[in-house]
Coordinates of C-alpha atoms in Angstrom, one line a residue:
M1060 CA 25.8 -58.2 -71.4
D1061 CA 25.6 -61.3 -69.1
R1062 CA 28.5 -63.2 -67.9
P1063 CA 28.5 -66.1 -70.4
L1064 CA 29.2 -63.7 -73.3
Y1065 CA 32.5 -62.8 -71.6
A1066 CA 33.4 -66.4 -70.6
D1067 CA 32.6 -67.8 -74.0
S1068 CA 33.7 -65.0 -76.3
V1069 CA 36.9 -63.5 -75.0
V1070 CA 39.1 -65.7 -77.0
R1071 CA 42.3 -64.6 -78.7
L1072 CA 43.6 -62.1 -76.1
R1073 CA 47.2 -63.4 -76.4
K1074 CA 48.2 -60.9 -79.1
F1075 CA 46.2 -58.2 -77.4
A1076 CA 47.9 -58.9 -74.1
R1077 CA 51.3 -58.8 -75.8
G1078 CA 50.6 -55.1 -76.6
M1079 CA 48.5 -54.1 -73.6
I1080 CA 50.1 -56.1 -70.9
M1081 CA 53.4 -54.2 -71.3
C1082 CA 55.2 -51.7 -69.2
Q1083 CA 54.1 -48.3 -70.4
A1084 CA 56.6 -46.7 -68.0
N1085 CA 58.5 -43.5 -67.8
D1086 CA 62.1 -43.3 -69.0
S1087 CA 64.9 -44.6 -66.8
R1088 CA 65.1 -42.7 -63.6
T1089 CA 68.0 -41.9 -61.2
N1090 CA 67.9 -41.4 -57.5
S1091 CA 70.4 -38.6 -57.4
I1092 CA 68.0 -36.2 -55.7
S1093 CA 67.5 -36.6 -52.0
P1094 CA 64.0 -37.4 -50.7
E1095 CA 64.0 -34.2 -48.7
A1096 CA 64.8 -32.1 -51.8
L1097 CA 62.2 -34.0 -53.9
K1098 CA 59.6 -33.4 -51.2
R1099 CA 60.4 -29.7 -51.2
R1100 CA 60.0 -29.6 -55.0
W1101 CA 56.7 -31.4 -54.8
D1102 CA 55.4 -29.1 -52.1
E1103 CA 56.3 -26.1 -54.3
L1104 CA 54.6 -27.7 -57.3
R1105 CA 51.4 -28.4 -55.3
E1106 CA 51.3 -24.8 -54.1
N1107 CA 51.1 -23.6 -57.7
R1108 CA 49.0 -26.5 -59.0
P1109 CA 47.0 -27.9 -56.1
Q1110 CA 44.8 -30.2 -58.3
L1111 CA 47.7 -31.9 -59.9
R1112 CA 47.6 -35.7 -59.5
I1113 CA 50.7 -37.5 -58.2
R1114 CA 51.2 -39.3 -61.6
E1115 CA 51.4 -36.0 -63.4
A1116 CA 53.5 -34.4 -60.6
A1117 CA 56.0 -37.2 -60.9
S1118 CA 56.3 -36.7 -64.6
A1119 CA 56.7 -32.9 -64.2
L1120 CA 59.5 -33.6 -61.6
E1121 CA 61.1 -36.3 -63.8
V1122 CA 60.9 -39.0 -61.2
S1123 CA 58.7 -42.1 -60.9
E1124 CA 55.4 -42.1 -59.1
V1125 CA 56.7 -44.4 -56.3
E1126 CA 59.7 -42.2 -55.6
L1127 CA 57.4 -39.3 -55.1
L1128 CA 55.0 -41.2 -53.0
A1129 CA 57.7 -42.6 -50.7
T1130 CA 58.7 -39.1 -49.6
G1131 CA 55.4 -39.2 -47.6
C1132 CA 56.5 -42.2 -45.5
G1133 CA 56.0 -41.3 -41.8
E1134 CA 53.3 -38.8 -42.8
N1135 CA 50.6 -39.8 -45.3
A1136 CA 52.2 -43.0 -46.7
T1137 CA 53.1 -46.3 -45.1
R1138 CA 55.3 -48.8 -46.9
L1139 CA 53.9 -52.4 -46.8
E1140 CA 55.4 -55.8 -46.9
A1141 CA 55.4 -57.4 -50.3
D1142 CA 53.3 -60.4 -49.3
W1143 CA 50.9 -60.2 -52.2
L1144 CA 48.9 -63.4 -51.6
S1145 CA 48.1 -62.7 -48.0
L1146 CA 47.7 -59.0 -48.4
L1147 CA 45.2 -59.3 -51.3
N1148 CA 43.2 -62.0 -49.5
G1149 CA 42.9 -59.5 -46.7
I1150 CA 41.1 -57.0 -49.0
Q1151 CA 38.0 -59.2 -48.7
S1152 CA 37.5 -57.7 -45.2
L1153 CA 37.3 -54.1 -46.5
G1154 CA 33.8 -54.3 -48.0
P1155 CA 33.2 -52.6 -51.4
V1156 CA 36.2 -50.9 -52.7
L1157 CA 37.2 -49.1 -55.9
A1158 CA 39.7 -51.0 -58.1
L1159 CA 41.8 -48.9 -60.5
T1160 CA 44.0 -50.2 -63.2
R1161 CA 45.5 -47.9 -65.9
N1162 CA 48.1 -47.3 -68.5
D1163 CA 49.3 -44.0 -69.9
D1164 CA 46.1 -43.3 -71.9
A1165 CA 43.3 -45.2 -70.2
V1166 CA 42.0 -45.5 -66.7
H1167 CA 39.6 -48.4 -65.7
E1168 CA 37.7 -48.1 -62.4
K1169 CA 35.4 -50.7 -60.9
T1170 CA 33.6 -50.6 -57.6
G1171 CA 32.9 -54.0 -56.0
F1172 CA 34.1 -56.7 -53.8
Y1173 CA 37.4 -58.7 -53.8
Q1174 CA 36.1 -62.2 -53.7
S1175 CA 36.9 -65.6 -55.4
I1176 CA 40.6 -64.8 -55.0
R1177 CA 42.7 -67.4 -56.8
L1178 CA 46.4 -66.5 -56.5
T1179 CA 49.8 -68.2 -56.5
D1180 CA 53.2 -66.7 -56.0
T1181 CA 53.3 -65.7 -59.7
G1182 CA 49.9 -64.2 -60.1
G1183 CA 46.3 -65.2 -60.6
Q1184 CA 42.7 -63.9 -60.8
I1185 CA 40.2 -62.0 -58.6
Q1186 CA 36.7 -62.5 -59.7
G1187 CA 34.4 -60.9 -57.1
E1188 CA 31.1 -59.1 -57.3
N1189 CA 31.7 -56.5 -60.1
I1190 CA 35.5 -57.0 -59.9
D1191 CA 37.3 -59.0 -62.6
L1192 CA 41.1 -58.8 -62.5
F1193 CA 44.1 -60.8 -63.9
L1194 CA 47.3 -60.1 -62.0
D1195 CA 51.0 -60.9 -62.8
F1196 CA 53.2 -60.6 -59.7
R1197 CA 56.4 -60.5 -61.7
H1198 CA 55.5 -56.8 -62.0
W1199 CA 54.6 -56.2 -58.4
H1200 CA 57.5 -54.9 -56.4
S1201 CA 56.3 -52.5 -53.7
A1202 CA 53.2 -51.4 -52.0
F1203 CA 52.0 -48.4 -49.9
A1204 CA 49.0 -47.4 -47.9
V1205 CA 48.1 -43.8 -48.6
T1206 CA 45.9 -41.2 -47.0
E1207 CA 45.1 -38.3 -49.3
Q1208 CA 43.3 -35.1 -48.4
T1209 CA 40.5 -34.3 -50.9
R1210 CA 37.6 -31.9 -51.0
Q1211 CA 35.4 -34.6 -49.5
G1212 CA 37.9 -35.3 -46.7
A1213 CA 40.6 -38.0 -46.1
R1214 CA 40.7 -40.8 -48.6
D1215 CA 42.5 -44.1 -47.9
S1216 CA 43.9 -46.4 -50.5
L1217 CA 46.5 -49.1 -51.4
H1218 CA 49.0 -48.5 -54.2
F1219 CA 51.0 -51.3 -55.9
F1220 CA 54.1 -50.6 -58.1
D1221 CA 56.4 -52.2 -60.6
R1222 CA 60.2 -52.1 -60.2
D1223 CA 60.4 -49.1 -62.4
G1224 CA 58.1 -47.1 -60.1
T1225 CA 55.0 -47.3 -62.3
A1226 CA 51.7 -48.0 -60.5
V1227 CA 50.2 -51.3 -61.6
H1228 CA 47.0 -51.3 -59.5
K1229 CA 45.3 -49.2 -56.8
I1230 CA 42.5 -50.0 -54.3
Y1231 CA 40.4 -47.2 -52.8
M1232 CA 38.3 -47.4 -49.7
T1233 CA 34.6 -46.4 -50.3
E1234 CA 32.9 -46.9 -47.0
S1235 CA 33.9 -45.4 -43.7
R1236 CA 32.5 -48.3 -41.7
C1237 CA 35.3 -50.5 -43.1
I1238 CA 38.1 -48.1 -42.1
P1239 CA 38.9 -50.0 -38.8
A1240 CA 39.4 -53.2 -40.9
Y1241 CA 41.6 -51.2 -43.3
R1242 CA 43.7 -49.8 -40.4
A1243 CA 44.1 -53.3 -39.0
L1244 CA 45.3 -54.6 -42.4
I1245 CA 47.9 -51.8 -42.7
E1246 CA 49.3 -52.6 -39.2
R1247 CA 49.5 -56.2 -40.0
Y1248 CA 51.6 -55.6 -43.2
R1249 CA 53.4 -52.5 -42.2
S1250 CA 57.1 -52.8 -43.3
E1251 CA 59.9 -52.1 -40.9
D1252 CA 61.4 -50.0 -43.6
Q1253 CA 59.7 -46.6 -43.6
S1254 CA 62.5 -44.6 -45.3
Q1255 CA 61.5 -41.9 -47.6
R1256 CA 63.7 -43.1 -50.5
Q1257 CA 62.5 -45.7 -53.0
Y1258 CA 64.9 -47.1 -55.5
V1259 CA 63.7 -47.9 -59.0
E1260 CA 65.0 -49.8 -62.0
P1261 CA 64.9 -49.0 -65.7
P1262 CA 61.7 -50.1 -67.4
V1263 CA 61.4 -53.4 -69.3
L1264 CA 59.3 -53.0 -72.4
N1265 CA 57.0 -55.4 -74.3
I1266 CA 56.4 -57.9 -71.5
D1267 CA 53.9 -60.6 -72.6
S1268 CA 52.9 -61.3 -69.0
V1269 CA 49.6 -63.1 -69.6
A1270 CA 51.4 -65.5 -72.0
A1271 CA 54.0 -66.1 -69.3
V1272 CA 51.3 -66.8 -66.7
A1273 CA 49.5 -69.1 -69.1
G1274 CA 52.6 -71.3 -69.3
N1275 CA 53.1 -71.6 -65.5
D1276 CA 52.1 -75.1 -64.4
R1277 CA 52.0 -74.1 -60.8
L1278 CA 48.8 -72.0 -61.3
G1279 CA 46.6 -75.1 -61.3
Q1280 CA 43.9 -76.5 -63.7
A1281 CA 41.1 -74.1 -62.7
W1282 CA 43.2 -71.1 -63.4
H1283 CA 44.3 -72.5 -66.8
E1284 CA 40.7 -73.1 -67.7
R1285 CA 39.9 -69.5 -66.9
L1286 CA 42.9 -68.4 -69.0
I1287 CA 41.6 -70.5 -71.9
A1288 CA 38.2 -68.8 -71.6
C1289 CA 39.9 -65.5 -71.9
G1290 CA 42.1 -66.4 -74.7
A1291 CA 45.5 -66.0 -73.0
V1292 CA 46.4 -69.6 -73.7
P1293 CA 47.4 -69.8 -77.4
Y1294 CA 45.0 -71.2 -80.0
Q1295 CA 45.7 -72.1 -83.6
S1296 CA 43.1 -69.5 -84.5
T1297 CA 44.6 -66.5 -82.6
E1298 CA 44.9 -64.7 -85.9
P1299 CA 41.8 -62.6 -86.7
L1300 CA 39.4 -63.9 -89.4
Q1301 CA 39.4 -60.4 -90.7
T1302 CA 40.7 -56.9 -89.7
E1303 CA 39.6 -53.4 -90.7
R1304 CA 41.5 -50.3 -89.9
L1305 CA 39.4 -47.4 -88.7
P1306 CA 40.0 -43.7 -88.0
P1307 CA 40.2 -42.6 -84.3
S1308 CA 36.9 -40.7 -84.7
S1309 CA 35.1 -44.0 -84.9
F1310 CA 35.7 -44.7 -81.2
R1311 CA 33.4 -41.9 -80.0
R1312 CA 30.6 -42.9 -82.4
F1313 CA 31.0 -46.5 -81.3
M1314 CA 30.6 -45.7 -77.6
E1315 CA 27.7 -43.3 -78.2
K1316 CA 25.9 -46.0 -80.3
A1317 CA 26.5 -48.6 -77.6
S1318 CA 25.1 -46.3 -74.9
E1319 CA 22.1 -45.4 -77.1
I1320 CA 21.0 -49.0 -77.7
G1321 CA 22.2 -50.5 -74.4
A1322 CA 24.6 -52.9 -76.0
G1323 CA 26.6 -55.1 -73.8
L1324 CA 30.4 -54.6 -74.0
T1325 CA 33.5 -56.2 -72.5
V1326 CA 36.0 -53.4 -71.8
L1327 CA 39.6 -54.3 -71.0
V1328 CA 42.4 -52.0 -69.9
G1329 CA 45.8 -53.2 -68.6
N1330 CA 49.4 -52.6 -67.8
A1331 CA 52.4 -54.8 -67.0
G1332 CA 51.0 -56.1 -63.7
A1333 CA 47.2 -56.0 -64.1
L1334 CA 44.4 -56.5 -66.6
Q1335 CA 41.0 -55.2 -65.5
V1336 CA 37.7 -56.1 -67.1
H1337 CA 34.2 -54.6 -67.3
S1338 CA 31.3 -56.6 -68.7
G1339 CA 28.0 -54.9 -69.3
P1340 CA 26.3 -51.9 -70.9
I1341 CA 27.4 -48.3 -70.7
E1342 CA 25.1 -45.3 -70.1
K1343 CA 26.5 -42.0 -69.0
L1344 CA 29.1 -40.5 -71.3
M1345 CA 31.0 -37.2 -70.9
I1346 CA 33.8 -35.4 -72.7
T1347 CA 36.3 -33.5 -70.4
G1348 CA 39.1 -31.9 -72.4
P1349 CA 41.0 -34.7 -74.1
W1350 CA 39.3 -37.4 -72.0
F1351 CA 36.4 -39.5 -73.1
N1352 CA 34.6 -40.7 -70.0
V1353 CA 32.1 -43.4 -69.0
L1354 CA 30.6 -42.4 -65.7
D1355 CA 28.3 -45.2 -64.6
D1356 CA 27.5 -46.5 -61.2
G1357 CA 30.2 -49.1 -60.5
F1358 CA 32.2 -48.5 -63.6
N1359 CA 34.2 -45.5 -64.8
L1360 CA 36.4 -45.4 -67.9
H1361 CA 38.6 -42.4 -68.8
L1362 CA 40.3 -42.6 -72.2
K1363 CA 42.6 -40.0 -73.7
E1364 CA 41.1 -39.5 -77.2
D1365 CA 44.0 -37.5 -78.5
A1366 CA 46.3 -40.5 -77.8
L1367 CA 44.3 -42.6 -80.2
A1368 CA 46.2 -43.1 -83.5
E1369 CA 44.4 -46.2 -84.9
L1370 CA 41.5 -48.4 -84.3
R1371 CA 41.2 -51.9 -85.6
L1372 CA 37.9 -53.7 -86.0
A1373 CA 38.6 -57.4 -85.9
E1374 CA 36.5 -60.6 -86.1
R1375 CA 38.1 -63.4 -84.1
R1376 CA 37.2 -67.0 -83.6
A1377 CA 35.7 -67.9 -80.2
G1378 CA 35.2 -71.7 -80.1
N1379 CA 32.6 -72.5 -82.7
T1380 CA 31.5 -68.9 -83.2
S1381 CA 33.2 -65.5 -83.6
V1382 CA 33.3 -62.3 -81.7
N1383 CA 34.0 -58.7 -82.8
T1384 CA 36.7 -56.7 -81.1
L1385 CA 37.5 -53.0 -81.3
E1386 CA 41.3 -52.6 -80.5
L1387 CA 42.7 -49.2 -79.7
Y1388 CA 46.3 -48.2 -80.4
D1389 CA 48.5 -45.2 -79.8
A1390 CA 51.0 -43.7 -82.2
A1391 CA 53.7 -46.1 -81.2
G1392 CA 51.4 -49.1 -82.0
R1393 CA 50.8 -50.0 -78.3
H1394 CA 47.4 -51.2 -77.1
I1395 CA 45.4 -48.7 -75.1
A1396 CA 42.3 -50.8 -74.6
M1397 CA 40.2 -53.5 -76.1
I1398 CA 36.4 -53.7 -76.4
L1399 CA 34.5 -56.9 -77.3
F1400 CA 30.9 -56.7 -78.6
E1401 CA 28.2 -58.8 -80.3
H1402 CA 25.4 -56.3 -81.2
A1403 CA 25.2 -56.1 -85.0
D1404 CA 23.9 -52.5 -84.9
L1405 CA 27.2 -51.3 -83.5
G1406 CA 28.8 -52.0 -86.9
E1407 CA 26.8 -49.1 -88.4
C1408 CA 28.8 -46.5 -86.6
F1409 CA 32.1 -47.4 -88.3
T1410 CA 33.6 -45.7 -91.3
T1411 CA 36.6 -46.6 -93.3
D1412 CA 37.4 -43.1 -94.8
V1413 CA 40.9 -43.0 -93.4

């Protein structure tokens, strides 16, 4: 799908953003455990489950991800200054990187360049080559540079967190030739505070962050025009022209059909602080346990199929035309992801035998 489809058709995201741009965080945490004790518990957990990711480890240890990560300060983690505008502008020097935005049930990964960075102190947009992001800095509180040991060797990345310790966005280095620029960036924004304790706050649920950004006059006219193109600014026609409820099994059939015919899709996944977009066809699909995966060059999607409770097929107005959306919900009625499409043949894979 070429770029104009996204620019002209992604209208009426306000209600989607209300569900998807929310804090899908863990329960309220305490900091009663010392960093030293937490680190020991994590080391023991890794001995028994070496492939466990930090997000799952934090859940198992009943702490937030950022609390667990902070125990590595002075070793494999470096706390950074929270100067989002300057820091993110510096990402342009790092060459192609992998941008990762996720919520509890979907992971959206794009490899490309951080360019066309239009940010204010409240948020903004990054629209580089193969990277398309909306950011809300109200939900950016802390940042860390991280070095992880993998089977392929050391992997460097930047992790950004909300006040409740939930990761809102991550950036992974992909080329070794750009590591010197990465090291220089880390030194430039290295915080004086390298303590191993990170305090967190209780989560705030149901934050309509895109709507809040849309109402911020300080963002400038160009940013507002972009928000209008993506439907974050309210329209009189935000209500769908029609909506059809579908069983969760329709999702896999839809994706398989889209891959088969090469249909262009716009795939959106978000959380409280970031909304990440992919526009284009999908090709390589794979099922791994509960996860449905798109494994294409430059774009990966990992979606937990057993979290799907309901799909809604909606037709929504986009200027003088309309666009079809497939909206994915969990059992609590929260958005997991949203997919926009135009190809008529995709409608054949849907069933209403709920």
